[in-house]
């Protein structure tokens, strides 16, 4: 079943990126992405979160289009955590508009198609996950079938 989902921010008033020192400080009234939680979008380092509404809207749209859960293995990364995991100095994860989505339980090409349709531009296939981001259009990684 295909569902569509999009929010312009009118329901919560949140349209611009906002940072919280810890995911637990995110007011429930501004969180409008029903299939994801602040905790899973927050940095695995210091627990801080950078909410980029346009990126999360795209992620939620892709999830709704697929009609099945997505496991986010990495989203926002604070600078120290990004360096600790070997992330690129200019990683889109630090900008809060990148997500690594587990391939487990997904057909890789269906997941890619949903994320492309949702408006993501950067795509990297790895053995266990698909990286998507809102940066410049580019592709890398293991694209074999």
PDB file of C-alpha atoms in Angstrom:
ATOM      1  CA  UNK A   1       0.000   0.000   0.000  1.00  0.00           C
ATOM      2  CA  UNK A   2       1.379   3.388  -0.963  1.00  0.00           C
ATOM      3  CA  UNK A   3       0.883   6.271   1.390  1.00  0.00           C
ATOM      4  CA  UNK A   4       1.951   9.825   0.859  1.00  0.00           C
ATOM      5  CA  UNK A   5       3.105  12.125   3.581  1.00  0.00           C
ATOM      6  CA  UNK A   6       4.392  15.639   3.587  1.00  0.00           C
ATOM      7  CA  UNK A   7       4.461  18.441   6.083  1.00  0.00           C
ATOM      8  CA  UNK A   8       5.326  22.041   5.421  1.00  0.00           C
ATOM      9  CA  UNK A   9       5.807  22.746   9.108  1.00  0.00           C
ATOM     10  CA  UNK A  10       2.517  24.534   9.528  1.00  0.00           C
ATOM     11  CA  UNK A  11       1.270  22.042  12.129  1.00  0.00           C
ATOM     12  CA  UNK A  12       4.259  22.591  14.420  1.00  0.00           C
ATOM     13  CA  UNK A  13       5.691  25.871  13.169  1.00  0.00           C
ATOM     14  CA  UNK A  14       9.102  24.232  12.803  1.00  0.00           C
ATOM     15  CA  UNK A  15      10.607  25.110   9.431  1.00  0.00           C
ATOM     16  CA  UNK A  16      14.250  25.940  10.215  1.00  0.00           C
ATOM     17  CA  UNK A  17      16.957  23.710  11.672  1.00  0.00           C
ATOM     18  CA  UNK A  18      17.121  23.682  15.459  1.00  0.00           C
ATOM     19  CA  UNK A  19      19.723  22.169  17.809  1.00  0.00           C
ATOM     20  CA  UNK A  20      19.161  20.696  21.255  1.00  0.00           C
ATOM     21  CA  UNK A  21      21.997  19.669  23.614  1.00  0.00           C
ATOM     22  CA  UNK A  22      20.219  16.359  24.216  1.00  0.00           C
ATOM     23  CA  UNK A  23      17.476  14.503  22.348  1.00  0.00           C
ATOM     24  CA  UNK A  24      15.411  14.294  25.558  1.00  0.00           C
ATOM     25  CA  UNK A  25      14.985  18.090  25.480  1.00  0.00           C
ATOM     26  CA  UNK A  26      13.036  18.072  22.189  1.00  0.00           C
ATOM     27  CA  UNK A  27       9.500  19.304  22.959  1.00  0.00           C
ATOM     28  CA  UNK A  28       6.919  16.716  21.935  1.00  0.00           C
ATOM     29  CA  UNK A  29       4.894  19.453  20.250  1.00  0.00           C
ATOM     30  CA  UNK A  30       7.493  20.087  17.556  1.00  0.00           C
ATOM     31  CA  UNK A  31       8.250  16.461  16.661  1.00  0.00           C
ATOM     32  CA  UNK A  32       6.090  15.625  13.635  1.00  0.00           C
ATOM     33  CA  UNK A  33       7.791  12.519  12.218  1.00  0.00           C
ATOM     34  CA  UNK A  34       5.675   9.619  13.517  1.00  0.00           C
ATOM     35  CA  UNK A  35       7.906   6.770  12.360  1.00  0.00           C
ATOM     36  CA  UNK A  36      11.098   8.112  13.921  1.00  0.00           C
ATOM     37  CA  UNK A  37      12.092   9.298  17.367  1.00  0.00           C
ATOM     38  CA  UNK A  38      14.428  12.082  18.476  1.00  0.00           C
ATOM     39  CA  UNK A  39      16.601   9.459  20.160  1.00  0.00           C
ATOM     40  CA  UNK A  40      17.304   7.580  16.914  1.00  0.00           C
ATOM     41  CA  UNK A  41      18.054  10.806  15.022  1.00  0.00           C
ATOM     42  CA  UNK A  42      20.381  12.151  17.743  1.00  0.00           C
ATOM     43  CA  UNK A  43      24.140  11.793  17.767  1.00  0.00           C
ATOM     44  CA  UNK A  44      25.382   8.489  19.164  1.00  0.00           C
ATOM     45  CA  UNK A  45      28.210  10.506  20.693  1.00  0.00           C
ATOM     46  CA  UNK A  46      26.932  13.208  23.056  1.00  0.00           C
ATOM     47  CA  UNK A  47      23.185  12.689  22.497  1.00  0.00           C
ATOM     48  CA  UNK A  48      22.711  16.116  20.932  1.00  0.00           C
ATOM     49  CA  UNK A  49      20.333  16.531  18.027  1.00  0.00           C
ATOM     50  CA  UNK A  50      20.161  18.867  15.063  1.00  0.00           C
ATOM     51  CA  UNK A  51      16.643  18.767  13.658  1.00  0.00           C
ATOM     52  CA  UNK A  52      16.576  19.678   9.962  1.00  0.00           C
ATOM     53  CA  UNK A  53      12.855  19.662   9.150  1.00  0.00           C
ATOM     54  CA  UNK A  54      13.230  19.434   5.364  1.00  0.00           C
ATOM     55  CA  UNK A  55      15.519  16.380   5.671  1.00  0.00           C
ATOM     56  CA  UNK A  56      13.258  14.641   8.188  1.00  0.00           C
ATOM     57  CA  UNK A  57      10.229  15.397   5.997  1.00  0.00           C
ATOM     58  CA  UNK A  58      11.997  13.570   3.157  1.00  0.00           C
ATOM     59  CA  UNK A  59      12.886  10.651   5.411  1.00  0.00           C
ATOM     60  CA  UNK A  60       9.298  10.343   6.642  1.00  0.00           C
ATOM     61  CA  UNK A  61       7.981  10.564   3.077  1.00  0.00           C
ATOM     62  CA  UNK A  62      10.301   7.739   1.957  1.00  0.00           C
ATOM     63  CA  UNK A  63       9.223   5.619   4.944  1.00  0.00           C
ATOM     64  CA  UNK A  64       5.546   6.206   4.142  1.00  0.00           C
ATOM     65  CA  UNK A  65       6.132   5.405   0.483  1.00  0.00           C
ATOM     66  CA  UNK A  66       7.776   2.094   1.377  1.00  0.00           C
ATOM     67  CA  UNK A  67       5.100   1.172   3.902  1.00  0.00           C
ATOM     68  CA  UNK A  68       7.615  -0.665   6.087  1.00  0.00           C
ATOM     69  CA  UNK A  69       9.928   0.283   8.955  1.00  0.00           C
ATOM     70  CA  UNK A  70      13.337   1.820   8.434  1.00  0.00           C
ATOM     71  CA  UNK A  71      16.132   1.364  10.925  1.00  0.00           C
ATOM     72  CA  UNK A  72      18.333   4.456  11.081  1.00  0.00           C
ATOM     73  CA  UNK A  73      21.833   3.429  12.107  1.00  0.00           C
ATOM     74  CA  UNK A  74      23.302   6.945  11.977  1.00  0.00           C
ATOM     75  CA  UNK A  75      21.773  10.386  11.553  1.00  0.00           C
ATOM     76  CA  UNK A  76      23.089  13.591  13.144  1.00  0.00           C
ATOM     77  CA  UNK A  77      26.689  13.320  14.379  1.00  0.00           C
ATOM     78  CA  UNK A  78      28.261  15.814  16.736  1.00  0.00           C
ATOM     79  CA  UNK A  79      31.759  16.808  15.496  1.00  0.00           C
ATOM     80  CA  UNK A  80      33.631  14.700  18.085  1.00  0.00           C
ATOM     81  CA  UNK A  81      31.590  11.580  17.318  1.00  0.00           C
ATOM     82  CA  UNK A  82      31.962  12.148  13.579  1.00  0.00           C
ATOM     83  CA  UNK A  83      35.745  12.257  13.955  1.00  0.00           C
ATOM     84  CA  UNK A  84      35.701   9.206  16.248  1.00  0.00           C
ATOM     85  CA  UNK A  85      33.873   7.076  13.647  1.00  0.00           C
ATOM     86  CA  UNK A  86      36.100   8.259  10.793  1.00  0.00           C
ATOM     87  CA  UNK A  87      33.473  10.466   9.170  1.00  0.00           C
ATOM     88  CA  UNK A  88      34.505  12.962   6.517  1.00  0.00           C
ATOM     89  CA  UNK A  89      35.357  16.428   7.897  1.00  0.00           C
ATOM     90  CA  UNK A  90      32.526  17.899   5.799  1.00  0.00           C
ATOM     91  CA  UNK A  91      30.130  15.014   6.449  1.00  0.00           C
ATOM     92  CA  UNK A  92      26.450  15.748   5.795  1.00  0.00           C
ATOM     93  CA  UNK A  93      25.781  13.914   9.080  1.00  0.00           C
ATOM     94  CA  UNK A  94      27.256  16.953  10.878  1.00  0.00           C
ATOM     95  CA  UNK A  95      24.790  19.151   8.957  1.00  0.00           C
ATOM     96  CA  UNK A  96      21.894  17.005  10.203  1.00  0.00           C
ATOM     97  CA  UNK A  97      20.599  16.137   6.735  1.00  0.00           C
ATOM     98  CA  UNK A  98      22.106  12.663   6.276  1.00  0.00           C
ATOM     99  CA  UNK A  99      20.823   9.260   7.321  1.00  0.00           C
ATOM    100  CA  UNK A 100      22.245   5.752   7.151  1.00  0.00           C
ATOM    101  CA  UNK A 101      19.376   3.282   6.649  1.00  0.00           C
ATOM    102  CA  UNK A 102      19.833  -0.413   7.341  1.00  0.00           C
ATOM    103  CA  UNK A 103      19.286  -2.625   4.302  1.00  0.00           C
ATOM    104  CA  UNK A 104      17.971  -5.456   6.497  1.00  0.00           C
ATOM    105  CA  UNK A 105      14.417  -6.306   5.458  1.00  0.00           C
ATOM    106  CA  UNK A 106      14.537  -4.062   2.370  1.00  0.00           C
ATOM    107  CA  UNK A 107      15.047  -4.608  -1.304  1.00  0.00           C
ATOM    108  CA  UNK A 108      17.945  -2.254  -1.901  1.00  0.00           C
ATOM    109  CA  UNK A 109      16.596  -0.860  -5.176  1.00  0.00           C
ATOM    110  CA  UNK A 110      13.110  -0.226  -3.722  1.00  0.00           C
ATOM    111  CA  UNK A 111      14.683   1.618  -0.795  1.00  0.00           C
ATOM    112  CA  UNK A 112      16.823   3.657  -3.176  1.00  0.00           C
ATOM    113  CA  UNK A 113      13.816   4.486  -5.383  1.00  0.00           C
ATOM    114  CA  UNK A 114      11.757   5.677  -2.403  1.00  0.00           C
ATOM    115  CA  UNK A 115      14.615   7.869  -1.175  1.00  0.00           C
ATOM    116  CA  UNK A 116      15.193   9.306  -4.644  1.00  0.00           C
ATOM    117  CA  UNK A 117      11.470  10.080  -4.977  1.00  0.00           C
ATOM    118  CA  UNK A 118      11.541  11.734  -1.550  1.00  0.00           C
ATOM    119  CA  UNK A 119      14.127  14.216  -2.820  1.00  0.00           C
ATOM    120  CA  UNK A 120      17.451  13.022  -1.411  1.00  0.00           C
ATOM    121  CA  UNK A 121      20.481  13.812  -3.616  1.00  0.00           C
ATOM    122  CA  UNK A 122      23.464  11.956  -2.169  1.00  0.00           C
ATOM    123  CA  UNK A 123      23.475   8.153  -2.141  1.00  0.00           C
ATOM    124  CA  UNK A 124      26.094   5.703  -0.940  1.00  0.00           C
ATOM    125  CA  UNK A 125      25.547   1.954  -0.904  1.00  0.00           C
ATOM    126  CA  UNK A 126      27.490  -0.048   1.659  1.00  0.00           C
ATOM    127  CA  UNK A 127      27.241  -3.739   2.466  1.00  0.00           C
ATOM    128  CA  UNK A 128      24.683  -3.244   5.267  1.00  0.00           C
ATOM    129  CA  UNK A 129      23.189   0.207   4.749  1.00  0.00           C
ATOM    130  CA  UNK A 130      22.205   2.954   2.332  1.00  0.00           C
ATOM    131  CA  UNK A 131      23.468   6.454   3.077  1.00  0.00           C
ATOM    132  CA  UNK A 132      21.154   9.253   1.907  1.00  0.00           C
ATOM    133  CA  UNK A 133      21.596  13.006   2.248  1.00  0.00           C
ATOM    134  CA  UNK A 134      20.408  16.398   1.048  1.00  0.00           C
ATOM    135  CA  UNK A 135      23.807  17.530  -0.218  1.00  0.00           C
ATOM    136  CA  UNK A 136      24.949  17.782  -3.832  1.00  0.00           C
ATOM    137  CA  UNK A 137      23.944  15.030  -6.261  1.00  0.00           C
ATOM    138  CA  UNK A 138      26.453  12.188  -6.091  1.00  0.00           C
ATOM    139  CA  UNK A 139      26.705   8.396  -5.738  1.00  0.00           C
ATOM    140  CA  UNK A 140      29.330   6.072  -4.316  1.00  0.00           C
ATOM    141  CA  UNK A 141      29.789   2.656  -2.784  1.00  0.00           C
ATOM    142  CA  UNK A 142      28.780  -0.899  -3.660  1.00  0.00           C
ATOM    143  CA  UNK A 143      26.182  -0.570  -6.427  1.00  0.00           C
ATOM    144  CA  UNK A 144      26.252  -4.175  -7.622  1.00  0.00           C
ATOM    145  CA  UNK A 145      23.038  -6.209  -7.414  1.00  0.00           C
TER     146      UNK A 145
END
